[in-house]
Amino acid sequence: MEHNTEIRPFTIDVPQADLDDLRDRLARTRWAADLPGAGWSRGVPVSYLRELAEYWRDGYDWRVHEKELNSYQQFTTEIDGQNIHFLHVRSPEPDALPLLLIHGWPGSVVEFLNVIGPLTDPRAHGGDPAHAFHLVIPSNPGTGFSGQTREVGWDTNRVTRAYGELMQRLGYDRYGVQGGDTGAVVGPGLGRLHPDRVVGVHANGLSAFTEISQEEAAGLTETERARLAHLSYLKTEGAGYVMIQITRPQTLAHGLHDSPVGQLAWIVEKFKEWTDPAAELPEDAVDRDLLLTNVMLYWLTGTAGSSANSYYETAHAGAWGAGERSAVPTGVAVFPLDVSIRHALEREHNIVHWSEFDRGGHFAAMEAPDLLVGDVREFFAGLR
């Protein structure tokens, strides 16, 4: 059977009926009750969510953000039976290094909007043109305009293979990779899969798959001990969403697919918990319109279930694991609340660059684009 390798131009054009339906659903929301004084301790409080949903309905303008997304060249192609949507933004600098940017959950290509300009055209953003990149920014299978996955089996290893094929299909036989969250799994995976093509992997939010022994824990710095404690919190109190998505994503999907406020709450909780701890509310860390545009990419494409299902696939395939140690040069950027501990990661990665920052968070490209851009430029400067 012949495989369709065609790369097709893509333009976002959401039917007005879909936007009208969203506004109607938001207006007819049946609101839950809060317990007095609970705040954020049990999830997203109704008072906060109600105000955000009202802004979504009456203040937020999708067409403005649709136009911004469409200002970048977008394409779709089919890989391994799955539609893959991606932004392909070429630098005006002829010697630019191709760079694959990989988002995670609950992110999307929207995560990278603030870094596209500085990375592709440093000359126009006060930087050195020698630091320019051609960017490839895919929507992960089952997320956003890549659409729902069409069959079971789309774990992170399969995504890794698909992205290797995507870069080859675009004619890039030598490139770098950057990612956080899922991107911090797929990125290093690509380095292991194609060490002859991947010149370097830059990751934020990188955590080790191997446990730290009691003897090792005794030798940690105070900062590292705090990260270990936060990791323990993430594995217990902070793991509710993980357990649902790796066990019963389909049950969850019904609520999120039918209720925009349900979808909003499910995502905005993570923007509260994972962003810069100095930010009191999610929109203190990430622009409110940008946050809602990210939510829109889940709502409009009906990918709540398929994006959650990627957790199920990866967990049941045993694909969360270190594999062999990567020889590819790896750069790590550590932002507040990241749980990266260097000597644990060095068992799995060839770390040649390590940076720690005191602002930003899990969604680094949205929260601290200047810091992330600077670190990416510095890391790849010696690998071109």
Coordinates of C-alpha atoms in Angstrom, one line a residue:
M1 CA 0.0 0.0 0.0
E2 CA 1.3 3.4 -0.9
H3 CA 1.7 5.9 1.9
N4 CA 0.5 9.5 1.3
T5 CA 3.5 11.7 2.1
E6 CA 2.0 14.9 0.7
I7 CA 2.4 18.1 2.7
R8 CA -0.7 20.3 2.4
P9 CA -1.0 24.0 3.3
F10 CA -3.5 24.5 6.1
T11 CA -5.4 27.6 7.2
I12 CA -7.5 27.8 10.4
D13 CA -11.1 28.8 9.5
V14 CA -13.5 28.0 12.3
P15 CA -17.2 28.1 11.3
Q16 CA -19.1 31.0 12.9
A17 CA -21.7 28.4 14.0
D18 CA -19.0 26.7 16.2
L19 CA -18.3 30.1 17.9
D20 CA -22.0 30.8 18.4
D21 CA -22.5 27.3 19.9
L22 CA -19.7 28.0 22.3
R23 CA -21.2 31.3 23.5
D24 CA -24.6 29.6 23.9
R25 CA -23.1 26.8 26.0
L26 CA -21.2 29.3 28.1
A27 CA -24.4 31.3 28.7
R28 CA -26.3 28.2 29.8
T29 CA -23.6 26.8 32.2
R30 CA -25.0 25.0 35.2
W31 CA -22.6 26.2 38.0
A32 CA -21.4 24.0 40.8
A33 CA -21.3 25.2 44.4
D34 CA -18.2 26.1 46.4
L35 CA -17.5 25.2 50.0
P36 CA -16.9 28.4 52.0
G37 CA -13.2 29.2 52.4
A38 CA -11.9 26.3 50.3
G39 CA -10.2 28.6 47.8
W40 CA -8.1 26.6 45.3
S41 CA -7.4 23.7 47.7
R42 CA -9.9 21.4 46.1
G43 CA -9.6 22.6 42.5
V44 CA -10.8 25.6 40.6
P45 CA -13.2 27.8 42.7
V46 CA -16.5 28.7 41.0
S47 CA -16.1 32.4 41.6
Y48 CA -12.9 32.5 39.6
L49 CA -14.1 30.2 36.9
R50 CA -17.4 32.1 36.5
E51 CA -15.5 35.4 35.9
L52 CA -13.1 33.8 33.4
A53 CA -16.0 32.1 31.5
E54 CA -17.9 35.4 31.3
Y55 CA -14.8 37.0 29.8
W56 CA -14.5 34.0 27.4
R57 CA -18.1 34.6 26.3
D58 CA -18.2 38.4 26.1
G59 CA -14.6 39.8 26.0
Y60 CA -12.4 37.3 24.2
D61 CA -12.3 37.5 20.4
W62 CA -11.3 34.2 18.7
R63 CA -11.0 35.8 15.3
V64 CA -8.1 38.0 16.5
H65 CA -6.1 35.0 17.6
E66 CA -7.1 32.9 14.6
K67 CA -5.6 35.6 12.4
E68 CA -2.4 35.6 14.4
L69 CA -2.0 31.9 14.1
N70 CA -2.7 32.1 10.4
S71 CA 0.0 34.7 10.0
Y72 CA 2.4 31.7 10.3
Q73 CA 2.6 29.1 7.5
Q74 CA 0.8 25.9 8.6
F75 CA 0.6 22.5 7.0
T76 CA -0.8 19.0 7.6
T77 CA 0.6 15.7 6.5
E78 CA -0.3 12.1 7.3
I79 CA 2.3 10.0 9.2
D80 CA 1.7 6.5 10.3
G81 CA -2.0 6.8 9.5
Q82 CA -2.4 10.0 11.6
N83 CA -3.0 13.6 10.5
I84 CA -0.2 15.9 11.8
H85 CA -0.7 19.6 11.9
F86 CA 2.3 21.9 12.2
L87 CA 3.6 25.4 11.9
H88 CA 6.7 25.8 9.7
V89 CA 8.3 29.2 10.1
R90 CA 11.5 29.6 8.1
S91 CA 14.1 32.1 9.2
P92 CA 15.2 34.9 6.8
E93 CA 18.7 33.9 7.7
P94 CA 20.0 31.3 5.2
D95 CA 22.2 29.5 7.7
A96 CA 19.5 29.0 10.3
L97 CA 19.5 25.7 12.3
P98 CA 16.2 23.7 12.0
L99 CA 14.6 23.4 15.4
L100 CA 11.7 21.2 16.3
L101 CA 9.5 22.7 19.2
I102 CA 7.4 20.1 21.0
H103 CA 4.5 21.1 23.4
G104 CA 3.0 19.0 26.1
W105 CA -0.4 18.6 27.9
P106 CA -2.4 20.7 28.4
G107 CA -0.5 22.9 25.9
S108 CA -0.6 23.4 22.2
V109 CA 1.3 25.2 19.4
V110 CA -0.1 28.4 21.2
E111 CA 2.6 27.8 23.8
F112 CA 5.3 28.9 21.4
L113 CA 3.7 32.1 19.9
N114 CA 5.9 34.4 22.0
V115 CA 9.2 32.8 20.9
I116 CA 8.6 32.4 17.2
G117 CA 9.8 35.9 16.3
P118 CA 13.0 36.0 18.4
L119 CA 14.0 32.5 17.4
T120 CA 13.5 32.8 13.7
D121 CA 14.6 36.4 13.2
P122 CA 17.0 37.4 16.0
R123 CA 18.2 40.4 13.9
A124 CA 14.7 42.0 14.2
H125 CA 14.6 41.3 17.9
G126 CA 17.9 42.7 19.0
G127 CA 19.8 39.4 18.8
D128 CA 22.7 37.9 16.7
P129 CA 21.6 36.6 13.3
A130 CA 24.0 33.7 13.9
H131 CA 21.5 32.4 16.4
A132 CA 18.6 32.0 14.0
F133 CA 16.4 28.9 13.7
H134 CA 13.9 27.5 11.2
L135 CA 11.0 26.3 13.4
V136 CA 8.8 23.3 13.0
I137 CA 6.0 23.3 15.7
P138 CA 3.7 20.3 15.5
S139 CA 0.3 19.8 17.2
N140 CA 0.9 16.5 19.1
P141 CA -1.2 13.6 17.7
G142 CA -4.7 13.8 19.3
T143 CA -4.3 17.5 20.1
G144 CA -5.5 20.6 18.4
F145 CA -5.6 20.7 14.6
S146 CA -3.8 17.4 14.3
G147 CA -7.3 16.1 15.4
Q148 CA -8.3 13.0 17.2
T149 CA -6.1 10.0 17.0
R150 CA -7.7 7.4 14.7
E151 CA -6.5 4.2 16.4
V152 CA -5.0 3.0 19.7
G153 CA -1.3 2.9 20.2
W154 CA -0.2 6.6 20.1
D155 CA 2.2 6.5 23.0
T156 CA 5.2 8.9 23.3
N157 CA 7.5 6.4 21.4
R158 CA 5.2 6.4 18.4
V159 CA 5.0 10.2 18.5
T160 CA 8.8 10.3 18.6
R161 CA 9.0 8.1 15.5
A162 CA 6.4 10.3 13.7
Y163 CA 8.4 13.5 14.5
G164 CA 11.6 11.9 13.2
E165 CA 9.7 11.1 9.9
L166 CA 8.2 14.7 9.8
M167 CA 11.7 16.3 10.0
Q168 CA 13.0 13.9 7.3
R169 CA 9.9 14.7 5.1
L170 CA 10.7 18.4 5.4
G171 CA 14.3 17.7 4.2
Y172 CA 15.9 18.4 7.5
D173 CA 18.6 15.8 8.1
R174 CA 20.4 17.8 10.9
Y175 CA 18.3 19.7 13.5
G176 CA 17.8 20.5 17.2
V177 CA 14.9 19.8 19.4
Q178 CA 13.4 21.8 22.3
G179 CA 10.5 20.8 24.5
G180 CA 8.9 20.7 27.9
D181 CA 6.4 18.3 29.5
T182 CA 5.7 15.7 26.7
G183 CA 8.3 17.5 24.7
A184 CA 10.9 16.7 27.5
V185 CA 10.1 13.0 26.8
V186 CA 9.8 13.0 23.0
G187 CA 12.8 15.4 22.6
P188 CA 15.4 13.1 24.3
G189 CA 13.7 10.2 22.6
L190 CA 14.4 11.7 19.2
G191 CA 18.0 12.1 20.2
R192 CA 18.2 8.4 21.1
L193 CA 16.4 7.4 17.9
H194 CA 18.4 9.6 15.5
P195 CA 21.7 10.5 17.2
D196 CA 23.2 11.1 13.7
R197 CA 20.6 13.8 12.9
V198 CA 19.8 15.5 16.2
V199 CA 22.6 17.9 17.1
G200 CA 21.2 18.7 20.5
V201 CA 18.2 18.5 22.8
H202 CA 17.1 21.4 25.0
A203 CA 14.5 20.6 27.6
N204 CA 12.7 22.5 30.4
G205 CA 10.8 20.6 33.1
L206 CA 13.0 17.6 32.6
S207 CA 12.7 15.0 35.3
A208 CA 14.5 11.7 35.9
F209 CA 12.8 8.3 35.5
T210 CA 15.1 6.6 37.9
E211 CA 14.5 6.9 41.6
I212 CA 16.9 8.7 43.9
S213 CA 18.2 6.4 46.7
Q214 CA 18.3 7.4 50.4
E215 CA 22.1 7.6 50.2
E216 CA 21.9 10.0 47.2
A217 CA 19.1 12.0 48.9
A218 CA 21.5 12.7 51.8
G219 CA 23.9 14.4 49.5
L220 CA 21.4 16.7 47.8
T221 CA 21.6 20.5 48.2
E222 CA 18.8 22.3 50.0
T223 CA 17.3 23.4 46.7
E224 CA 17.4 19.8 45.4
R225 CA 15.7 18.5 48.5
A226 CA 12.9 21.1 48.0
R227 CA 12.6 19.8 44.4
L228 CA 12.4 16.2 45.7
A229 CA 9.7 17.2 48.1
H230 CA 7.7 18.9 45.4
L231 CA 8.1 15.8 43.2
S232 CA 6.6 13.8 46.1
Y233 CA 3.6 16.3 46.1
L234 CA 3.2 16.0 42.3
K235 CA 3.1 12.2 42.6
T236 CA 0.4 12.3 45.4
E237 CA -1.8 15.4 45.8
G238 CA -1.0 16.6 42.4
A239 CA -1.6 13.4 40.5
G240 CA -5.4 13.2 40.3
Y241 CA -5.5 14.3 36.7
V242 CA -2.8 11.7 35.8
M243 CA -4.6 8.8 37.4
I244 CA -7.8 9.7 35.5
Q245 CA -6.1 10.2 32.2
I246 CA -4.0 7.0 32.4
T247 CA -7.0 4.8 33.5
R248 CA -10.3 6.2 32.3
P249 CA -9.8 8.9 29.7
Q250 CA -12.9 8.1 27.8
T251 CA -15.2 8.7 30.8
L252 CA -13.5 12.1 31.4
A253 CA -13.9 12.9 27.7
H254 CA -17.7 13.0 27.8
G255 CA -17.8 15.9 30.3
L256 CA -15.0 17.9 28.7
H257 CA -16.3 17.4 25.2
D258 CA -19.8 18.6 26.1
S259 CA -19.0 21.4 28.5
P260 CA -16.7 24.3 27.6
V261 CA -16.5 25.3 31.3
G262 CA -15.6 21.7 32.1
Q263 CA -12.8 21.9 29.5
L264 CA -11.7 25.3 30.8
A265 CA -11.5 24.2 34.4
W266 CA -9.6 21.0 33.6
I267 CA -6.9 23.0 31.8
V268 CA -6.8 26.2 33.9
E269 CA -6.2 24.2 37.1
K270 CA -2.8 23.2 35.6
F271 CA -2.1 26.8 34.7
K272 CA -2.7 27.7 38.4
E273 CA -0.6 24.8 39.8
W274 CA 2.3 24.7 37.4
T275 CA 3.0 28.3 36.6
D276 CA 5.4 30.7 38.5
P277 CA 4.6 30.3 42.2
A278 CA 4.9 34.1 42.5
A279 CA 1.7 34.4 40.4
E280 CA -1.5 34.5 42.4
L281 CA -3.7 33.6 39.5
P282 CA -3.1 31.9 36.1
E283 CA -3.4 35.1 34.2
D284 CA -0.7 36.7 36.4
A285 CA 1.7 34.2 34.8
V286 CA 0.2 33.8 31.3
D287 CA -1.7 36.4 29.3
R288 CA -5.5 35.6 29.7
D289 CA -6.2 35.7 25.9
L290 CA -3.2 33.4 25.3
L291 CA -4.6 31.0 27.9
L292 CA -8.0 31.0 26.4
T293 CA -6.6 30.5 22.9
N294 CA -4.9 27.4 24.1
V295 CA -8.2 26.1 25.6
M296 CA -9.9 26.9 22.3
L297 CA -7.6 24.6 20.4
Y298 CA -8.9 21.7 22.6
W299 CA -12.5 22.8 22.5
L300 CA -12.9 23.6 18.8
T301 CA -11.1 20.4 17.7
G302 CA -12.9 18.1 20.1
T303 CA -9.6 16.7 21.3
A304 CA -10.2 16.6 25.1
G305 CA -10.5 12.8 25.0
S306 CA -7.8 12.0 22.5
S307 CA -5.2 14.2 24.3
A308 CA -6.1 12.6 27.6
N309 CA -5.8 9.2 25.9
S310 CA -2.1 9.8 25.2
Y311 CA -1.5 9.4 28.9
Y312 CA -3.3 6.0 28.8
E313 CA -1.3 4.9 25.8
T314 CA 2.0 5.9 27.2
A315 CA 1.4 4.3 30.6
H316 CA 0.0 1.1 29.3
A317 CA 2.9 0.7 26.7
G318 CA 5.4 1.3 29.5
A319 CA 6.8 4.1 27.4
W320 CA 7.6 6.3 30.4
G321 CA 11.1 5.2 31.1
A322 CA 14.6 6.3 30.5
G323 CA 15.8 3.8 28.0
E324 CA 19.5 3.8 27.3
R325 CA 21.6 6.8 28.2
S326 CA 21.6 9.4 25.4
A327 CA 24.9 10.5 23.9
V328 CA 23.3 13.6 22.3
P329 CA 24.4 16.9 23.9
T330 CA 21.6 18.0 26.2
G331 CA 20.8 21.4 27.7
V332 CA 18.5 21.7 30.7
A333 CA 16.6 24.9 31.7
V334 CA 15.2 24.8 35.3
F335 CA 12.3 27.1 36.1
P336 CA 10.5 27.5 39.5
L337 CA 8.6 24.3 40.5
D338 CA 10.6 22.2 38.0
V339 CA 11.9 19.0 39.7
S340 CA 15.1 18.6 37.7
I341 CA 18.0 17.2 39.8
R342 CA 21.2 17.2 37.8
H343 CA 23.1 14.1 38.9
A344 CA 19.9 12.0 38.6
L345 CA 19.4 13.3 35.1
E346 CA 23.0 12.7 34.1
R347 CA 22.4 9.0 34.4
E348 CA 20.0 9.3 31.4
H349 CA 21.3 12.3 29.4
N350 CA 24.6 13.8 28.2
I351 CA 24.1 17.1 30.0
V352 CA 26.5 19.8 28.7
H353 CA 24.5 22.9 29.6
W354 CA 22.5 23.6 32.8
S355 CA 20.7 26.8 33.7
E356 CA 18.5 27.7 36.7
F357 CA 16.0 30.6 36.6
D358 CA 14.1 32.4 39.4
R359 CA 11.0 33.3 37.4
G360 CA 8.8 31.4 35.0
G361 CA 7.3 28.0 35.4
H362 CA 6.2 24.8 33.6
F363 CA 4.9 26.8 30.6
A364 CA 8.2 28.5 30.1
A365 CA 7.7 29.7 26.5
M366 CA 4.5 31.5 27.6
E367 CA 5.7 32.7 31.0
A368 CA 9.3 33.7 30.5
P369 CA 9.9 33.7 26.7
D370 CA 12.9 36.0 27.0
L371 CA 14.7 33.6 29.4
L372 CA 13.9 30.5 27.3
V373 CA 15.0 32.1 24.0
G374 CA 18.2 33.3 25.6
D375 CA 19.0 29.8 26.9
V376 CA 18.1 28.0 23.7
R377 CA 20.3 30.4 21.7
E378 CA 23.2 29.9 24.2
F379 CA 22.9 26.1 24.2
F380 CA 22.8 25.6 20.4
A381 CA 25.5 28.3 19.7
G382 CA 28.2 25.7 20.2
L383 CA 26.4 22.9 18.3
R384 CA 25.7 24.5 14.9

